[in-house]
XYZ file of C-alpha atoms in Angstrom:
355
model
C 30.865 -21.994 21.011
C 33.527 -19.609 19.689
C 34.089 -16.440 21.621
C 36.063 -13.227 21.136
C 37.829 -10.696 23.321
C 35.889 -7.770 21.842
C 32.784 -7.486 19.690
C 32.489 -4.296 17.643
C 28.937 -3.458 16.576
C 29.057 -1.566 13.275
C 31.414 -1.924 10.310
C 31.762 1.705 9.278
C 35.108 3.493 9.346
C 34.893 3.981 13.136
C 34.275 0.291 13.821
C 36.815 -0.897 11.261
C 39.530 1.450 12.542
C 38.917 0.334 16.117
C 38.993 -3.329 15.128
C 42.350 -2.803 13.429
C 43.745 -1.014 16.485
C 42.554 -3.790 18.796
C 44.151 -6.421 16.565
C 47.469 -4.612 17.011
C 47.073 -5.522 20.698
C 46.402 -9.175 19.730
C 42.738 -9.009 20.754
C 40.381 -11.449 19.033
C 37.820 -9.181 17.380
C 34.445 -9.766 15.759
C 32.769 -6.973 13.773
C 29.006 -7.336 13.359
C 27.223 -5.181 10.791
C 23.496 -4.931 10.154
C 24.211 -4.731 6.415
C 27.446 -4.673 4.451
C 30.478 -3.178 6.240
C 31.338 0.324 5.121
C 28.157 0.952 3.142
C 26.300 3.435 5.342
C 27.504 6.859 6.563
C 31.140 6.131 5.668
C 30.195 5.299 2.086
C 28.120 8.470 1.731
C 30.610 10.914 3.283
C 32.452 13.689 1.484
C 35.836 13.140 3.129
C 36.862 16.678 4.041
C 39.296 16.460 6.969
C 38.220 19.757 8.506
C 40.552 20.884 11.276
C 39.569 24.531 11.693
C 38.571 26.281 14.913
C 35.953 28.331 13.045
C 34.166 25.160 11.936
C 34.867 22.698 14.774
C 33.187 22.747 18.213
C 35.697 23.820 20.847
C 35.415 20.624 22.880
C 36.182 18.591 19.774
C 39.171 20.615 18.557
C 41.924 18.647 20.368
C 40.662 15.350 18.946
C 40.170 16.858 15.480
C 43.702 18.287 15.403
C 45.278 15.073 16.690
C 43.361 12.945 14.202
C 44.214 15.196 11.254
C 47.897 14.843 12.132
C 47.579 11.053 12.251
C 46.032 10.795 8.798
C 49.082 10.407 6.526
C 50.441 7.499 8.577
C 46.948 6.059 9.037
C 46.380 5.964 5.272
C 49.912 4.723 4.583
C 49.401 1.738 6.894
C 46.062 0.894 5.315
C 47.514 1.055 1.809
C 50.443 -1.171 2.733
C 48.274 -3.762 4.481
C 45.412 -3.800 2.001
C 47.307 -3.307 -1.260
C 44.657 -0.732 -2.206
C 45.167 2.938 -3.092
C 43.477 5.563 -0.928
C 43.096 8.996 -2.516
C 44.450 11.296 0.220
C 44.906 14.835 -1.112
C 46.689 17.729 0.578
C 46.080 20.677 -1.756
C 44.041 22.405 0.938
C 40.698 24.180 0.954
C 39.487 27.600 -0.152
C 36.669 28.742 2.105
C 34.205 31.507 1.293
C 32.755 32.364 4.712
C 29.262 33.725 5.344
C 29.154 37.540 5.044
C 28.540 37.962 8.778
C 31.828 36.214 9.530
C 33.645 38.733 7.359
C 32.050 41.664 9.177
C 32.896 40.165 12.537
C 36.595 40.179 11.613
C 37.819 43.644 10.569
C 41.278 42.216 9.826
C 39.775 39.854 7.254
C 41.643 40.659 4.038
C 41.806 38.503 0.922
C 45.466 39.181 0.243
C 46.596 38.317 3.770
C 44.731 35.029 4.037
C 45.542 33.386 0.701
C 48.920 32.317 -0.698
C 47.811 33.878 -4.016
C 44.650 35.383 -5.423
C 41.630 33.131 -5.775
C 41.753 33.705 -9.533
C 45.296 32.336 -9.610
C 44.593 29.430 -7.293
C 41.379 28.338 -9.014
C 40.870 30.019 -12.416
C 37.618 28.143 -13.016
C 35.766 29.820 -10.135
C 33.070 32.260 -11.229
C 33.454 34.800 -8.407
C 37.139 34.933 -7.473
C 36.827 38.367 -5.845
C 34.707 37.145 -2.924
C 36.416 37.289 0.487
C 38.037 33.941 1.137
C 40.662 32.216 3.197
C 42.885 29.201 2.678
C 43.092 26.187 4.987
C 45.978 23.753 4.807
C 43.790 20.697 5.264
C 43.474 17.337 3.559
C 40.642 15.433 1.953
C 40.225 11.708 1.426
C 37.995 9.425 -0.621
C 35.922 7.703 2.103
C 34.948 4.798 -0.128
C 38.566 4.010 -0.923
C 39.498 4.500 2.721
C 36.781 2.164 3.986
C 37.560 -0.481 1.358
C 41.206 -0.425 2.407
C 40.294 -0.616 6.111
C 37.989 -3.577 5.464
C 40.622 -5.424 3.437
C 43.303 -4.701 6.050
C 41.039 -5.902 8.862
C 40.346 -9.187 7.074
C 44.048 -9.638 6.410
C 44.817 -9.026 10.082
C 42.377 -11.711 11.146
C 39.363 -9.683 12.241
C 36.198 -11.798 11.982
C 33.008 -10.455 10.408
C 29.298 -11.198 10.604
C 27.340 -9.210 8.017
C 23.645 -8.747 7.337
C 22.576 -9.449 10.911
C 21.560 -6.564 13.164
C 22.466 -6.639 16.858
C 19.335 -6.269 18.985
C 20.823 -6.374 22.487
C 24.013 -6.491 24.476
C 23.800 -9.510 26.785
C 24.623 -9.330 30.475
C 25.622 -11.958 33.030
C 26.168 -11.097 36.706
C 25.889 -7.408 35.864
C 28.511 -7.285 33.140
C 28.753 -7.903 29.400
C 28.724 -11.486 28.161
C 28.111 -10.953 24.431
C 25.388 -9.850 22.042
C 22.154 -11.134 20.564
C 21.394 -10.546 16.892
C 18.266 -11.187 14.864
C 19.695 -14.569 13.856
C 21.968 -15.774 16.651
C 24.185 -14.733 19.557
C 27.919 -14.219 20.062
C 30.107 -14.369 23.190
C 32.610 -11.743 24.350
C 33.399 -10.007 27.663
C 33.658 -6.617 25.948
C 31.365 -4.959 23.398
C 31.717 -1.600 21.637
C 28.695 0.109 20.095
C 29.904 1.747 16.859
C 26.528 1.445 15.130
C 26.225 5.090 14.113
C 22.677 6.292 13.550
C 21.408 2.867 14.664
C 23.260 2.903 18.022
C 20.134 3.795 19.988
C 18.265 0.693 18.809
C 20.455 -1.641 20.880
C 19.537 -2.492 24.486
C 20.306 -2.036 27.355
C 21.290 1.643 27.216
C 19.451 4.412 25.390
C 22.225 5.863 23.215
C 20.812 9.209 21.974
C 21.856 9.078 18.337
C 19.578 9.944 15.446
C 19.952 9.872 11.648
C 20.717 13.223 9.992
C 20.259 12.907 6.258
C 22.675 14.380 3.737
C 22.145 14.353 -0.034
C 25.043 14.619 -2.475
C 25.914 14.123 -6.106
C 29.054 13.274 -8.016
C 30.132 14.843 -11.320
C 32.710 13.716 -13.838
C 34.760 16.833 -14.482
C 35.581 17.877 -18.076
C 39.206 18.064 -16.898
C 41.062 16.442 -14.014
C 42.733 19.804 -13.396
C 39.517 21.833 -13.298
C 39.699 22.116 -9.496
C 42.683 21.485 -7.242
C 41.365 22.647 -3.874
C 38.308 21.755 -1.877
C 35.881 24.683 -2.190
C 33.503 25.553 0.645
C 30.886 28.279 0.680
C 27.607 28.829 2.555
C 25.754 27.519 -0.508
C 27.757 24.430 -1.379
C 31.009 22.531 -1.159
C 32.988 20.925 -3.961
C 35.493 18.128 -3.310
C 37.766 17.147 -6.211
C 39.149 13.631 -6.485
C 42.375 12.753 -8.264
C 40.535 10.750 -10.937
C 38.445 13.729 -12.106
C 35.337 13.189 -10.013
C 33.951 16.174 -8.112
C 31.614 15.639 -5.173
C 28.919 18.245 -4.606
C 27.232 18.571 -1.232
C 25.298 18.630 0.900
C 22.081 18.895 2.868
C 21.391 18.537 6.591
C 17.918 17.052 7.006
C 15.914 15.600 9.860
C 14.187 12.875 7.843
C 14.448 9.776 9.996
C 15.909 6.737 8.278
C 14.774 7.845 4.815
C 17.748 7.608 2.420
C 15.872 8.534 -0.751
C 17.187 11.411 -2.818
C 14.941 14.237 -3.898
C 15.077 15.416 -7.525
C 14.572 19.080 -6.627
C 17.346 18.954 -4.021
C 19.826 17.287 -6.367
C 18.996 19.830 -9.075
C 19.561 22.665 -6.590
C 22.979 21.270 -5.664
C 23.832 20.924 -9.362
C 22.812 24.522 -10.108
C 24.884 25.770 -7.178
C 27.912 23.838 -8.448
C 27.561 25.330 -11.930
C 27.134 28.815 -10.454
C 30.386 28.343 -8.544
C 32.288 26.699 -11.446
C 30.565 27.422 -14.791
C 32.545 24.746 -16.640
C 30.711 22.133 -14.583
C 27.708 22.629 -16.851
C 29.643 20.323 -19.207
C 30.225 17.723 -16.490
C 28.334 14.450 -16.512
C 26.378 13.438 -13.427
C 27.813 10.109 -12.312
C 25.499 9.416 -9.374
C 23.578 10.921 -6.486
C 22.880 9.480 -3.053
C 21.864 10.191 0.519
C 23.548 9.076 3.725
C 22.564 9.089 7.387
C 25.021 10.783 9.708
C 24.826 9.817 13.398
C 23.752 12.997 15.194
C 23.556 13.560 18.955
C 21.682 16.189 21.020
C 24.798 18.374 21.358
C 26.422 17.386 18.021
C 29.407 15.839 19.823
C 30.415 12.163 19.651
C 29.800 9.686 22.453
C 33.049 7.993 23.473
C 34.112 5.794 26.358
C 32.771 3.277 28.836
C 29.137 3.017 29.883
C 27.858 2.266 33.371
C 27.747 -1.427 32.434
C 31.120 -3.154 32.903
C 32.471 -4.310 29.558
C 30.182 -2.112 27.444
C 31.702 0.809 25.507
C 30.416 3.351 23.020
C 32.108 5.063 20.065
C 29.362 6.686 18.031
C 27.600 9.957 17.208
C 30.427 11.471 15.163
C 27.894 13.411 13.056
C 29.836 15.052 10.182
C 33.316 14.163 11.488
C 33.417 10.361 11.403
C 35.976 10.146 8.610
C 38.221 12.771 10.214
C 38.007 11.290 13.717
C 38.495 7.627 12.818
C 42.239 7.387 13.660
C 42.040 9.176 17.019
C 38.814 7.414 17.995
C 40.448 4.041 17.384
C 43.508 5.088 19.379
C 41.760 6.418 22.489
C 39.013 3.792 22.535
C 41.572 0.982 22.371
C 43.264 2.552 25.382
C 39.962 2.725 27.293
C 39.071 -0.872 26.421
C 42.506 -1.999 27.648
C 41.841 -0.241 30.961
C 44.402 2.503 30.381
C 44.001 6.252 30.700
C 43.425 7.664 27.201
C 45.781 10.263 25.771
C 42.875 12.726 25.538
C 40.229 13.703 28.049
C 37.018 11.959 27.028
C 34.855 13.460 29.784
C 33.131 15.904 27.365
C 32.073 12.900 25.261
C 30.877 10.593 28.025
C 27.554 8.809 27.637
C 26.826 9.964 31.206
C 26.365 13.573 30.047
C 22.900 12.694 28.821
C 20.080 12.219 31.360
C 18.600 8.742 31.517
């Protein structure tokens, strides 16, 4: 029976990135996905690479900053290896903060926080005189990113088993020996749980992830130049793509594993987009969808080794899975190799949660 050095459970961007990193170390890797790789949370994500202390939990900031810095090279490698284009944009974001944030910062002045007026930066915005600030951050098309990662992984020799959910991590003499799926079993001395919202359904450990639903829609802009920057406000965010699409999001819902969209919610998002950019009333709705982010009790990811030798976890990235993919792959590969990771993973240990 064929065996592998490492089995990665979950073929989203976290699992794919880790598989690629492990292949760089010549590990034989099998990725097992309950459905089609890259078609769950990664496929539904917006792709804002938010690296801002005002929006990132303090414990997560070092990883977020490191990962954001890795992104240009990360995407470049994927494009070279896959032959696919990944839409990585660096025009930055214009953020309209909640009013209370403005009042909390007396020094908050429009002219000191933007390279030019909002009206100059984004003429199509309806309310350019609102207090705002500019962030020099990137955005990426997660679907293009995941497609490139999948193609690169296959080219590098990563093996895949799709459409077969893992039900348990197998143990022999107290350590990992492989996994059991609904259809079969696979052998490996090391297993990494990257199953996102489904991580907690795999024995033997209770991984406290849950699905957090987010609904979004995609518009075809009347002009590719209608918006240049990502726009974020308390009501909505707008993410332009280079091909003229504009993503509109999102909701944060505790709805279990229900991925259905709600007409009233999608209409509300559409109205908010038009209120922000009136010209979007002429935009065609391309599609709408819902995805399931992997949430945790403290909204921080779970990274590192478990109490079971050979069993590792890289899950629970909530809204930051796309951003954190490069650094997660880097530090988890180090942990799996038995090395000290470049970043302290103690705040993200599975042991922080009571049994």
